[in-house]
mmCIF file of C-alpha atoms in Angstrom:
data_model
loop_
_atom_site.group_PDB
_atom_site.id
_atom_site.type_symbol
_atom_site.label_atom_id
_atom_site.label_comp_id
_atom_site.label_asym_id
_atom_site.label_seq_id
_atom_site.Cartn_x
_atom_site.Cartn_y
_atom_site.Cartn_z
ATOM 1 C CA UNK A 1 96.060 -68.389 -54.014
ATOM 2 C CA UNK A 2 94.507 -66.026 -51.835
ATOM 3 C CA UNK A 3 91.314 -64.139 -51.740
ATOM 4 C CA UNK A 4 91.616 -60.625 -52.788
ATOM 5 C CA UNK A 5 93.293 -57.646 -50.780
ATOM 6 C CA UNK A 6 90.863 -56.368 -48.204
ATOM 7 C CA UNK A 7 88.615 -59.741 -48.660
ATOM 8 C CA UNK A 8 90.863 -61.578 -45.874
ATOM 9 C CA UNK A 9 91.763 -60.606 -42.019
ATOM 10 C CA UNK A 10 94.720 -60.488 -40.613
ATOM 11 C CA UNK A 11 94.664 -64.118 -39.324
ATOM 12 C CA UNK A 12 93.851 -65.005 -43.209
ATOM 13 C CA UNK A 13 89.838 -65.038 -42.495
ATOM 14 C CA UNK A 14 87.653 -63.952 -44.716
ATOM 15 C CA UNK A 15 86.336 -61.094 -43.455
ATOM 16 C CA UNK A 16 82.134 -60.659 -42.554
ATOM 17 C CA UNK A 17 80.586 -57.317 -43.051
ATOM 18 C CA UNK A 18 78.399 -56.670 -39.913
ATOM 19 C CA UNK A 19 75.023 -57.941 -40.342
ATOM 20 C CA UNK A 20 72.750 -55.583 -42.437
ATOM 21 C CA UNK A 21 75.516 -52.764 -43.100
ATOM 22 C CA UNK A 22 74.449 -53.119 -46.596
ATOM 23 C CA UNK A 23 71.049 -52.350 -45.983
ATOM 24 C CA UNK A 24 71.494 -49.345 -43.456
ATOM 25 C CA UNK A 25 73.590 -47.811 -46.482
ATOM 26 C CA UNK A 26 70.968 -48.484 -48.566
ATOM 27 C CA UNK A 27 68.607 -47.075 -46.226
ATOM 28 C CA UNK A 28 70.760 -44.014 -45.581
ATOM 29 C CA UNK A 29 70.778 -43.059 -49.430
ATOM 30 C CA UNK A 30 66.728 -43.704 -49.406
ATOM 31 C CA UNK A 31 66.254 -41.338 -46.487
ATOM 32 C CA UNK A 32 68.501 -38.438 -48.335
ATOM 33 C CA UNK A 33 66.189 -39.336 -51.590
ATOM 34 C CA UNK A 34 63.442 -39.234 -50.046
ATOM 35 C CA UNK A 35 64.426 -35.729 -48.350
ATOM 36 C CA UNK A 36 65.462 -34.157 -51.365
ATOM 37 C CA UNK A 37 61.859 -35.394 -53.291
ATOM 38 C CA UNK A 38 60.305 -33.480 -50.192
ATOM 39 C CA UNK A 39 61.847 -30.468 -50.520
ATOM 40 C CA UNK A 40 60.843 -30.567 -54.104
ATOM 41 C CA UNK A 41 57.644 -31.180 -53.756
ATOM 42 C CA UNK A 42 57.503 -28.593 -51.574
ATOM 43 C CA UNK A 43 58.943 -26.161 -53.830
ATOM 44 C CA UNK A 44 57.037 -27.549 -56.871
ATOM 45 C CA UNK A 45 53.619 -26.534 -54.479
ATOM 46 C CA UNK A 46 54.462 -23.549 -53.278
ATOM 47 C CA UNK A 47 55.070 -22.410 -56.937
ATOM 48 C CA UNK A 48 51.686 -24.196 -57.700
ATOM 49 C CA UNK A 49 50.095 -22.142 -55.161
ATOM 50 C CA UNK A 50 51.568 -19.184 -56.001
ATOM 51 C CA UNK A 51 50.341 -19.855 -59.559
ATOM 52 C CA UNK A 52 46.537 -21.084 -58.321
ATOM 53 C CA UNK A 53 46.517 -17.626 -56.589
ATOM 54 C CA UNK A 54 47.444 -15.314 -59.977
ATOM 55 C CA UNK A 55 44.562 -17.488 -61.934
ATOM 56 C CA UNK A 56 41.718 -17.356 -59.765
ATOM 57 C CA UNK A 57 42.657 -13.375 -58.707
ATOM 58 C CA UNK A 58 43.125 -11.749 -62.083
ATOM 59 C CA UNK A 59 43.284 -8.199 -60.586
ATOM 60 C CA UNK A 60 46.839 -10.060 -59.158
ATOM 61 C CA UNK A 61 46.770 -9.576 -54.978
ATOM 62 C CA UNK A 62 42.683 -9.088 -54.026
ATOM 63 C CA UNK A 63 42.398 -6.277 -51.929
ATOM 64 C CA UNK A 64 45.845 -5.267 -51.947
ATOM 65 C CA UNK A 65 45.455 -4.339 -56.172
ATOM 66 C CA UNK A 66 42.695 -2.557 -55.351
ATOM 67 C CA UNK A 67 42.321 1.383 -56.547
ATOM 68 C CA UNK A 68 41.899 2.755 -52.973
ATOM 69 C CA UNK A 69 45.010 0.347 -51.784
ATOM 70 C CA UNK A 70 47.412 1.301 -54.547
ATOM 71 C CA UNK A 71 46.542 5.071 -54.109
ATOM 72 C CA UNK A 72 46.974 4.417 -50.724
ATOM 73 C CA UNK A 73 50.243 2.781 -50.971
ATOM 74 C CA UNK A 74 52.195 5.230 -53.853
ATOM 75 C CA UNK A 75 49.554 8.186 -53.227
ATOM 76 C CA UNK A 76 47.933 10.102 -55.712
ATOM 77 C CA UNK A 77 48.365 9.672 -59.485
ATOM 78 C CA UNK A 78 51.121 12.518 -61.035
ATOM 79 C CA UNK A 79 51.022 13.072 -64.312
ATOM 80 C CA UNK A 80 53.860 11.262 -65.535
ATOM 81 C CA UNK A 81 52.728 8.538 -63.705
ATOM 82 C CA UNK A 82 49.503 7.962 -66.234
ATOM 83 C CA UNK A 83 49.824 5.574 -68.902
ATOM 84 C CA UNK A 84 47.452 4.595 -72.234
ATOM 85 C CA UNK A 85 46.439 0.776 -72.062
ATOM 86 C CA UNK A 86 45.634 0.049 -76.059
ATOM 87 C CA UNK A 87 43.696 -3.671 -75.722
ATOM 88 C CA UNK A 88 44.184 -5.930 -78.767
ATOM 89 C CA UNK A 89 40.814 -7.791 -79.560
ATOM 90 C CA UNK A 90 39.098 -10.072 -81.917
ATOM 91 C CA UNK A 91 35.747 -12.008 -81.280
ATOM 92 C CA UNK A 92 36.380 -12.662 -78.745
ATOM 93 C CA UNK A 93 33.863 -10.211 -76.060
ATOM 94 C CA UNK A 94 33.034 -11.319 -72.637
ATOM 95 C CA UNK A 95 36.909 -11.940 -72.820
ATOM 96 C CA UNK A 96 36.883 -8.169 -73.820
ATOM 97 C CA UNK A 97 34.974 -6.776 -71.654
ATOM 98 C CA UNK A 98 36.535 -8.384 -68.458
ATOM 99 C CA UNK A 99 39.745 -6.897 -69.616
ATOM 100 C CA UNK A 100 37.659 -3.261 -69.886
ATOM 101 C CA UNK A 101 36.688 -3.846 -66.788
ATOM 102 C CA UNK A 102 39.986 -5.088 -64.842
ATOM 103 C CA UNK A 103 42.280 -2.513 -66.579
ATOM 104 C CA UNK A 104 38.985 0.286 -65.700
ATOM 105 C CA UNK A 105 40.372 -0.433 -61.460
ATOM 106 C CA UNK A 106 44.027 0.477 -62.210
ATOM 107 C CA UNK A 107 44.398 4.166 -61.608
ATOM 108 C CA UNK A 108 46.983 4.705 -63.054
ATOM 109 C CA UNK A 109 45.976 3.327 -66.486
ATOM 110 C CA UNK A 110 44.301 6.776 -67.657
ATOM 111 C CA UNK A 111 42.798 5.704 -70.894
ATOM 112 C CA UNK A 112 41.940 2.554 -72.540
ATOM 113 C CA UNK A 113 41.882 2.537 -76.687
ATOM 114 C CA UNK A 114 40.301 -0.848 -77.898
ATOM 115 C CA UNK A 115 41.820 -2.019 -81.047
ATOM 116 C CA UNK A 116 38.694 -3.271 -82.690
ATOM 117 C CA UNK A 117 39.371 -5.072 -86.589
ATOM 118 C CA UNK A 118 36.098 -6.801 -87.048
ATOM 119 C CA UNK A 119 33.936 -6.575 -89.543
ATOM 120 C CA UNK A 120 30.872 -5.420 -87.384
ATOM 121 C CA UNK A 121 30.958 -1.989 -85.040
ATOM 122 C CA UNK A 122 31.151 -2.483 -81.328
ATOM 123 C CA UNK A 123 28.372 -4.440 -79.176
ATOM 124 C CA UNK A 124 26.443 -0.850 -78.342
ATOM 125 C CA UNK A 125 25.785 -2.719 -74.778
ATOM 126 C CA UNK A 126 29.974 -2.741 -74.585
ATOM 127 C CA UNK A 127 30.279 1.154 -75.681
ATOM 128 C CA UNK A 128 27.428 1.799 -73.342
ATOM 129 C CA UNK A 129 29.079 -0.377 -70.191
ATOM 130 C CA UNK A 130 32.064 2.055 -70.408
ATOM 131 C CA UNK A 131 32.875 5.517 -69.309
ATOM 132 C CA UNK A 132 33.397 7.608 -72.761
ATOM 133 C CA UNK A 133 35.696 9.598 -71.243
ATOM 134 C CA UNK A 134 38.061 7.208 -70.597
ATOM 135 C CA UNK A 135 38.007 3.895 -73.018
ATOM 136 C CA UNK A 136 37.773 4.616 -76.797
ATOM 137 C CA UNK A 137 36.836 2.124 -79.295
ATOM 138 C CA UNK A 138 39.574 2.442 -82.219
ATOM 139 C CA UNK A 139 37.450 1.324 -85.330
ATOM 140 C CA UNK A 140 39.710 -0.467 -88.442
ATOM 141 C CA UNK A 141 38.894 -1.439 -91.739
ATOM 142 C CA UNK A 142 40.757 -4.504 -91.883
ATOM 143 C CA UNK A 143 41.571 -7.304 -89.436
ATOM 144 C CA UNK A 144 45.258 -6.710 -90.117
ATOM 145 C CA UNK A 145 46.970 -7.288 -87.317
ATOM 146 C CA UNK A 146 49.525 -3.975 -87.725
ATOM 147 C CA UNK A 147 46.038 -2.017 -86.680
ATOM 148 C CA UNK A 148 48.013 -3.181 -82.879
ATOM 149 C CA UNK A 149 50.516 -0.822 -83.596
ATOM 150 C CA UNK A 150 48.683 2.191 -85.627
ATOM 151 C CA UNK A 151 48.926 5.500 -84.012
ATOM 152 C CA UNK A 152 46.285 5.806 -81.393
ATOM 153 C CA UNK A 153 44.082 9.032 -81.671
ATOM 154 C CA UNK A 154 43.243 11.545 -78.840
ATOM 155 C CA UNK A 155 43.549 11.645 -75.965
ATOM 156 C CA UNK A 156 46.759 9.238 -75.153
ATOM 157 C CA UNK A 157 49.620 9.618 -72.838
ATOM 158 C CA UNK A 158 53.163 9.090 -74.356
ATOM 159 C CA UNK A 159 53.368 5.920 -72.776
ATOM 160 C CA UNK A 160 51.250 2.826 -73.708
ATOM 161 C CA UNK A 161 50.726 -0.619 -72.673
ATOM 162 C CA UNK A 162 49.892 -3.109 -75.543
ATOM 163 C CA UNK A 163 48.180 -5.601 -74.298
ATOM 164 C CA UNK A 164 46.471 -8.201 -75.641
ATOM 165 C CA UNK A 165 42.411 -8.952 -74.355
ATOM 166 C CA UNK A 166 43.119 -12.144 -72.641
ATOM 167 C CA UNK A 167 46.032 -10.823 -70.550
ATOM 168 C CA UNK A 168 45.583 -9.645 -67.207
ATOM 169 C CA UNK A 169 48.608 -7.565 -65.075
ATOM 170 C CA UNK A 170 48.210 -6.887 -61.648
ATOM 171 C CA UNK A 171 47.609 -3.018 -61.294
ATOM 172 C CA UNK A 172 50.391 -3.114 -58.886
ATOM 173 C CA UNK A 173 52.642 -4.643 -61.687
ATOM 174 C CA UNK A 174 51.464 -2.301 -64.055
ATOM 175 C CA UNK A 175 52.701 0.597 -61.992
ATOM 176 C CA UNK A 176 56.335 -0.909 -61.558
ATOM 177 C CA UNK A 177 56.646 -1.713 -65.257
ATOM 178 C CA UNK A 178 55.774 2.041 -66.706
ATOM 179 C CA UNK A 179 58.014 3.286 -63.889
ATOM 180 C CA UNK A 180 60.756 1.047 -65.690
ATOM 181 C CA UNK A 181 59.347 2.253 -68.748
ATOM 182 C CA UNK A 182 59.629 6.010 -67.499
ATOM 183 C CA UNK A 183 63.647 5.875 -66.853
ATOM 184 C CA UNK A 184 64.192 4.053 -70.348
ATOM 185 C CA UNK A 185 61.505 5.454 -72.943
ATOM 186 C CA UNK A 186 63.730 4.066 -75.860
ATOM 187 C CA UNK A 187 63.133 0.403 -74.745
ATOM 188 C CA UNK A 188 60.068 -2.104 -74.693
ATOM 189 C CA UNK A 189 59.293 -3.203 -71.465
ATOM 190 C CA UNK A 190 57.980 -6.443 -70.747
ATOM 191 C CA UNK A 191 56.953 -9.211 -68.888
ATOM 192 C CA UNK A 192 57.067 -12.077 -71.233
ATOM 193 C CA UNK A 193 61.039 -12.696 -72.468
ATOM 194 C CA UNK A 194 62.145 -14.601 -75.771
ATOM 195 C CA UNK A 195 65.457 -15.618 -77.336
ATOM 196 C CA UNK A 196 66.559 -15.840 -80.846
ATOM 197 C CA UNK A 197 69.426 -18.303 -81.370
ATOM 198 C CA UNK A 198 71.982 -19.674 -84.134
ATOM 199 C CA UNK A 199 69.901 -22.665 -85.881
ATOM 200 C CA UNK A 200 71.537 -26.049 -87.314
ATOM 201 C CA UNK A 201 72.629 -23.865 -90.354
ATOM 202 C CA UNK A 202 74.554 -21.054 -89.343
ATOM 203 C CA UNK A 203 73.023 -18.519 -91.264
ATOM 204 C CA UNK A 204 69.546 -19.546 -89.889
ATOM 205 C CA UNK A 205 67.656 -17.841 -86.572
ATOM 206 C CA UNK A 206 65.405 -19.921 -84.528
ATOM 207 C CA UNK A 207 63.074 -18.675 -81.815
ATOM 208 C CA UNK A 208 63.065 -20.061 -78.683
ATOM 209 C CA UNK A 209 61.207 -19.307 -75.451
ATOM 210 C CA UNK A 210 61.250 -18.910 -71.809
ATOM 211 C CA UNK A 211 63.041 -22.172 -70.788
ATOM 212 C CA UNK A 212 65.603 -21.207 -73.289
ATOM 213 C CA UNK A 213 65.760 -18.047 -71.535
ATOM 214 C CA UNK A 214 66.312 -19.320 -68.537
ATOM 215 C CA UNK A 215 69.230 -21.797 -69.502
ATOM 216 C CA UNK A 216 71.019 -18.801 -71.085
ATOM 217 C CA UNK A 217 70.897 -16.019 -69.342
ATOM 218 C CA UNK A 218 69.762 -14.012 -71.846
ATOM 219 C CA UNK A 219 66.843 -12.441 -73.802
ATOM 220 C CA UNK A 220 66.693 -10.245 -77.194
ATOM 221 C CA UNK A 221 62.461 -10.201 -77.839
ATOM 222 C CA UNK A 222 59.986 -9.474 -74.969
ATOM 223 C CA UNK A 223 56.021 -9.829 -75.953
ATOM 224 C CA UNK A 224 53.970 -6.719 -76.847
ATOM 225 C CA UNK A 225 51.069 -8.692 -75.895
ATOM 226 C CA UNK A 226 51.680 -7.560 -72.554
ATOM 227 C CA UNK A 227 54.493 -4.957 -72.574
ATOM 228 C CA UNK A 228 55.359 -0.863 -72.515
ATOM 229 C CA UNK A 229 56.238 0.887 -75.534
ATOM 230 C CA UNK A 230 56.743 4.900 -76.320
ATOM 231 C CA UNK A 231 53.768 5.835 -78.779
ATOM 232 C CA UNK A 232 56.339 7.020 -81.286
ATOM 233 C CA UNK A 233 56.971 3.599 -82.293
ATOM 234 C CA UNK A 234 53.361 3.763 -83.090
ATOM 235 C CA UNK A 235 53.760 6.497 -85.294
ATOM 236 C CA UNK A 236 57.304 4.942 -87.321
ATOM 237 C CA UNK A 237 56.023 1.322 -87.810
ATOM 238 C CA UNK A 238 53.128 2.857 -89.509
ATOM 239 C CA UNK A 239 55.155 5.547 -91.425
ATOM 240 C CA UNK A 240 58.242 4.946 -91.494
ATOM 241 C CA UNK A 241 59.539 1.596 -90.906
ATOM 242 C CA UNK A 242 60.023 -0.201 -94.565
ATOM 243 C CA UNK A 243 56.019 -1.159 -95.968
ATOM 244 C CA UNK A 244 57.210 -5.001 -97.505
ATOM 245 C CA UNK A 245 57.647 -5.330 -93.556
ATOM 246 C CA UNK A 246 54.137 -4.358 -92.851
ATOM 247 C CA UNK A 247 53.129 -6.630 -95.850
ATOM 248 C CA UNK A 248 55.078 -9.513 -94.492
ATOM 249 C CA UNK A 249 52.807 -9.224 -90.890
ATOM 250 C CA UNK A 250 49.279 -9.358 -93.211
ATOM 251 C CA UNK A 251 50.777 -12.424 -95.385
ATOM 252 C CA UNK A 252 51.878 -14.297 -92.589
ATOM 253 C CA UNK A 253 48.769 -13.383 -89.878
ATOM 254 C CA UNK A 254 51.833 -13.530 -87.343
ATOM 255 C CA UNK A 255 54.770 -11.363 -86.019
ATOM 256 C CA UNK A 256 54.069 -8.082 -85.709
ATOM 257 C CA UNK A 257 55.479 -7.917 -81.912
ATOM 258 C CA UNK A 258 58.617 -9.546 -83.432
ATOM 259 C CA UNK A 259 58.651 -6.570 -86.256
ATOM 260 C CA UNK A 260 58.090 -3.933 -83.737
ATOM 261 C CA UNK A 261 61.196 -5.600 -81.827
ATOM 262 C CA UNK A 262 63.076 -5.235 -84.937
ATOM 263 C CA UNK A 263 62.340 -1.843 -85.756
ATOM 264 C CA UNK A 264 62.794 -0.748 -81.715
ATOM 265 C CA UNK A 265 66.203 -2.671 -81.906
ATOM 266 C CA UNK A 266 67.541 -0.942 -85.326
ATOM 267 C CA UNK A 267 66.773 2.286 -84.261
ATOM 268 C CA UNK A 268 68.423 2.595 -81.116
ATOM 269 C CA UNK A 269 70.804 -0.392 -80.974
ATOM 270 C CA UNK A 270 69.409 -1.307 -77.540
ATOM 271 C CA UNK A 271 68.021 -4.302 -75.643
ATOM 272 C CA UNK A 272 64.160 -4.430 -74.289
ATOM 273 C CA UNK A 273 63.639 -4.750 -70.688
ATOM 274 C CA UNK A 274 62.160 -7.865 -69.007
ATOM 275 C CA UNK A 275 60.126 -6.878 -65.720
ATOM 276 C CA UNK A 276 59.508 -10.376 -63.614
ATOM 277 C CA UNK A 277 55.786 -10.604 -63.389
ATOM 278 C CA UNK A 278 52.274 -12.811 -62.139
ATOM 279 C CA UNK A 279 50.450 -12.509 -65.495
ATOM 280 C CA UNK A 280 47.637 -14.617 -65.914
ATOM 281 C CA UNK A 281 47.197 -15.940 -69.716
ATOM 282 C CA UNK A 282 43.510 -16.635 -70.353
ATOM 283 C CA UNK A 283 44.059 -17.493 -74.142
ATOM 284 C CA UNK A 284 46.989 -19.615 -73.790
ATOM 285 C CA UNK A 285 46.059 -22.603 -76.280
ATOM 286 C CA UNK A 286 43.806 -19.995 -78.104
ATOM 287 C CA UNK A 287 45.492 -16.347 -78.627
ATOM 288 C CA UNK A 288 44.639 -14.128 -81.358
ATOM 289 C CA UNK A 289 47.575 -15.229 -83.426
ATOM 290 C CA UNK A 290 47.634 -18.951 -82.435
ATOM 291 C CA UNK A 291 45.064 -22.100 -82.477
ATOM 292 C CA UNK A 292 43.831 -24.659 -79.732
ATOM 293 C CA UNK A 293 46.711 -26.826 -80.336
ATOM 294 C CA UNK A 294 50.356 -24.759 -80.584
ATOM 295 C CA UNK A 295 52.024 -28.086 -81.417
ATOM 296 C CA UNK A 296 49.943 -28.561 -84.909
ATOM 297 C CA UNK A 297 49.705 -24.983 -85.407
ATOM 298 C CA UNK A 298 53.480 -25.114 -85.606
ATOM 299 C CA UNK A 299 53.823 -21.844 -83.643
ATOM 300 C CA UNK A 300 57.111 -22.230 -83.158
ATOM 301 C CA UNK A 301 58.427 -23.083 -86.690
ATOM 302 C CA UNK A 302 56.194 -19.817 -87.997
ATOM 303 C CA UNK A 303 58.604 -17.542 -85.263
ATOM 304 C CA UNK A 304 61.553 -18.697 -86.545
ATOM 305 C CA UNK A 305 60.394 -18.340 -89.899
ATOM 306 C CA UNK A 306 59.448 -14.965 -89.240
ATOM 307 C CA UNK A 307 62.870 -14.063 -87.797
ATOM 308 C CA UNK A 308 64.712 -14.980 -91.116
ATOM 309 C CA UNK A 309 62.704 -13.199 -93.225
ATOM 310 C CA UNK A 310 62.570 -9.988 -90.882
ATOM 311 C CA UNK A 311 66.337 -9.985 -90.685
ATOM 312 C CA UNK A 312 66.555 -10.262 -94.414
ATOM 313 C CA UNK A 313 63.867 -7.419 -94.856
ATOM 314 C CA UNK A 314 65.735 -5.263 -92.303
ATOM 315 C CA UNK A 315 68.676 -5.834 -93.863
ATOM 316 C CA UNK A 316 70.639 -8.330 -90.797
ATOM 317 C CA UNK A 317 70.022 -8.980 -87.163
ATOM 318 C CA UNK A 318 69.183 -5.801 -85.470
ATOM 319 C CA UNK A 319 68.036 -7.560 -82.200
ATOM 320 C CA UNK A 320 70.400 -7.234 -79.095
ATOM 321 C CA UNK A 321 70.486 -9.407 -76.091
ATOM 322 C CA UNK A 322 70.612 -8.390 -72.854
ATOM 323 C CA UNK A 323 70.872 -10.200 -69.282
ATOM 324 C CA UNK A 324 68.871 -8.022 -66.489
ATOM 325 C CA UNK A 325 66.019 -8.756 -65.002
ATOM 326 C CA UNK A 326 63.818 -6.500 -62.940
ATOM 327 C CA UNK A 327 62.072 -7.800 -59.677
ATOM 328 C CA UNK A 328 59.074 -6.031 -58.308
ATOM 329 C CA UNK A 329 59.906 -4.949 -54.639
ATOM 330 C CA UNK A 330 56.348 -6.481 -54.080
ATOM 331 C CA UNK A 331 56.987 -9.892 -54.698
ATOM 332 C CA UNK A 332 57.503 -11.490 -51.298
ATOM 333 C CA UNK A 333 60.237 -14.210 -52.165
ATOM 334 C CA UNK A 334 62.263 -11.162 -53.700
ATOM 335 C CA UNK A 335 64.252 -9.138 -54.607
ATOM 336 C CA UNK A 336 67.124 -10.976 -52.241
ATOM 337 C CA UNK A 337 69.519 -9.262 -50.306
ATOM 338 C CA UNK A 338 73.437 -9.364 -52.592
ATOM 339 C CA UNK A 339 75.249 -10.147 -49.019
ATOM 340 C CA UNK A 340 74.350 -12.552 -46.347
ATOM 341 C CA UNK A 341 75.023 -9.330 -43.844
ATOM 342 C CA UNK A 342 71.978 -7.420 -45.226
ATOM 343 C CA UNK A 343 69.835 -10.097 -43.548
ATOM 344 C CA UNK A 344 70.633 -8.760 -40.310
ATOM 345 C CA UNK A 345 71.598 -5.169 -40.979
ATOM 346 C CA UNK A 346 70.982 -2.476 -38.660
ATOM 347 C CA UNK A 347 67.285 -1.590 -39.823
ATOM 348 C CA UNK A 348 66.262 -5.166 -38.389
ATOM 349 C CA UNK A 349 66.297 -3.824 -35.000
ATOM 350 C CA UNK A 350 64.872 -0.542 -35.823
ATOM 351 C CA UNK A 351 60.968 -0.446 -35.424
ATOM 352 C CA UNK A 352 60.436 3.127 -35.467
#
């Protein structure tokens, strides 16, 4: 019998592959390995870079976030262009008063309301450090964590940041997000996006995060602890919005950005807005609502069991997904051009 088709030559020899064919193939597969692991390494570092740069630089951009810069840059502050920044605290005060003092350079952010819920008054040092006509101490009674979203007293601007005391926005960023904020008052406007999602059980929610995001496409929750919100949503989760909700937040010691989401989303049938942003989380593994270690504080599992029992309080699933995502025109790997012809358009060549 012969060998098999394509083993033999014409004369009936077997046929030799050239010496070392199989290796060059196998080196030609290596070399397009290896450049494909270089290119992303390279993109891993320039996103570890990028990253580096947010954390050590908190104001977000050095000089360039500086007051004189940004008034430089957009000119002088109009009055629709001031905002309220209301900082969410707890024991937590050097943390504090860096906050005081980062949000204190953005001049746009025209008053600062601390949300204080201890049991002691504020550090007199603290309420001396600060200018009193510009950051107010809010005093509570209780460490319940709906004091975030009680009305804030005079003076405040319609439009408020909620932020929590470990989070720190690039005044730049700031300026884009309330200018979001400014064309769509109805909406939350954020910079950290979340997901809810059909669980195993069909009539169960589960809360997922950013990665989940990302997969998807799509985002129904964004995170007041760094996010734009009208002050009448202030006024109706305090007043209005259903009280066993409110009790739910206290029981729990978790979910009232989730409850303001709810509330937000039944009331106007609308979608937040997620701004793209270089945030830098000081409290990551130990927020005012979380422990050192997420994984046994079961951080997750509480979410999800918060969005079950909000949409049975609320009566269903209010929230609403939505899919955009707004760039800041300062980020300098974005926004990108929607036609390869832009890249060379006619302003290229135009330097006056």
């Amino acid at each position: 019998a012969g060998a098999a088709a394509g083993d033999d030559d014409e004369g009936g020899k077997k046929a030799v592959r050239p010496p070392g064919s199989r290796w060059r193939t196998a080196l030609r597969r290596t070399r397009w390995l290896q450049c494909l692991l270089l290119l992303g390494c390279l993109a891993l570092s320039v996103n570890v870079v990028l990253l580096l740069g947010s954390v050590t630089d908190p104001a977000g951009g050095g000089s360039a976030d500086t007051a004189a810069a940004l008034l430089r840059d957009l000119g002088p502050a109009q009055p629709h262009e001031l905002f309220t920044v209301a900082v969410n605290t707890y024991k937590r005060p050097h943390m504090l008063r860096d906050a005081l003092q980062h949000y204190s350079r953005c001049p746009y952010a025209r008053y600062i309301h601390v949300v204080w819920s201890e049991p002691e008054p504020p550090p007199a040092e603290l309420v001396a450090s600060v200018d009193p006509d510009r950051v107010f101490f809010d005093v509570h009674p209780s460490d319940s964590l709906n004091n975030r979203f009680k009305p804030l007293p005079e003076p405040h601007t319609e439009g408020v940041l909620s932020v929590d005391d470990d989070m720190r926005v690039p005044c730049r960023e700031l300026y884009v997000a309330h200018e979001v904020w400014r064309g769509s008052e109805h909406a939350i406007v954020g910079y950290m996006p979340r997901i809810h999602v059909r669980g195993a059980a069909a009539d169960r929610w589960v809360y997922r995060c950013y990665w989940r995001v990302w997969w998807g496409a799509a985002y129904s929750i964004v995170l007041t602890k760094a996010a734009f919100l009208a002050h009448r949503w202030f006024e109706e989760y305090t007043s209005s919005m259903d009280a066993r909700v409110r009790e739910f937040v206290d029981s729990a010691g978790n979910c009232e950005d989730i409850a303001m989401q709810f509330l937000v989303a039944e009331r106007t049938g609308r979608p937040p807005i997620y701004v793209q942003g270089h945030l830098s989380d000081l409290g990551v593994f130990n927020g005012i609502s979380t422990n050192q270690n997420v994984v046994q504080a079961k951080h997750m599992d509480e979410r999800s069991h918060c969005l079950n029992e909000l949409a049975d309080l609320f009566g269903g699933m209010p929230l609403v997904k939505s899919h955009a995502v707004v760039a800041s025109p300062w980020d300098g790997w974005g926004p990108a051009p929607s036609t390869w012809f832009d890249y060379i358009s006619s302003d290229l060549w135009n330097f006056t």
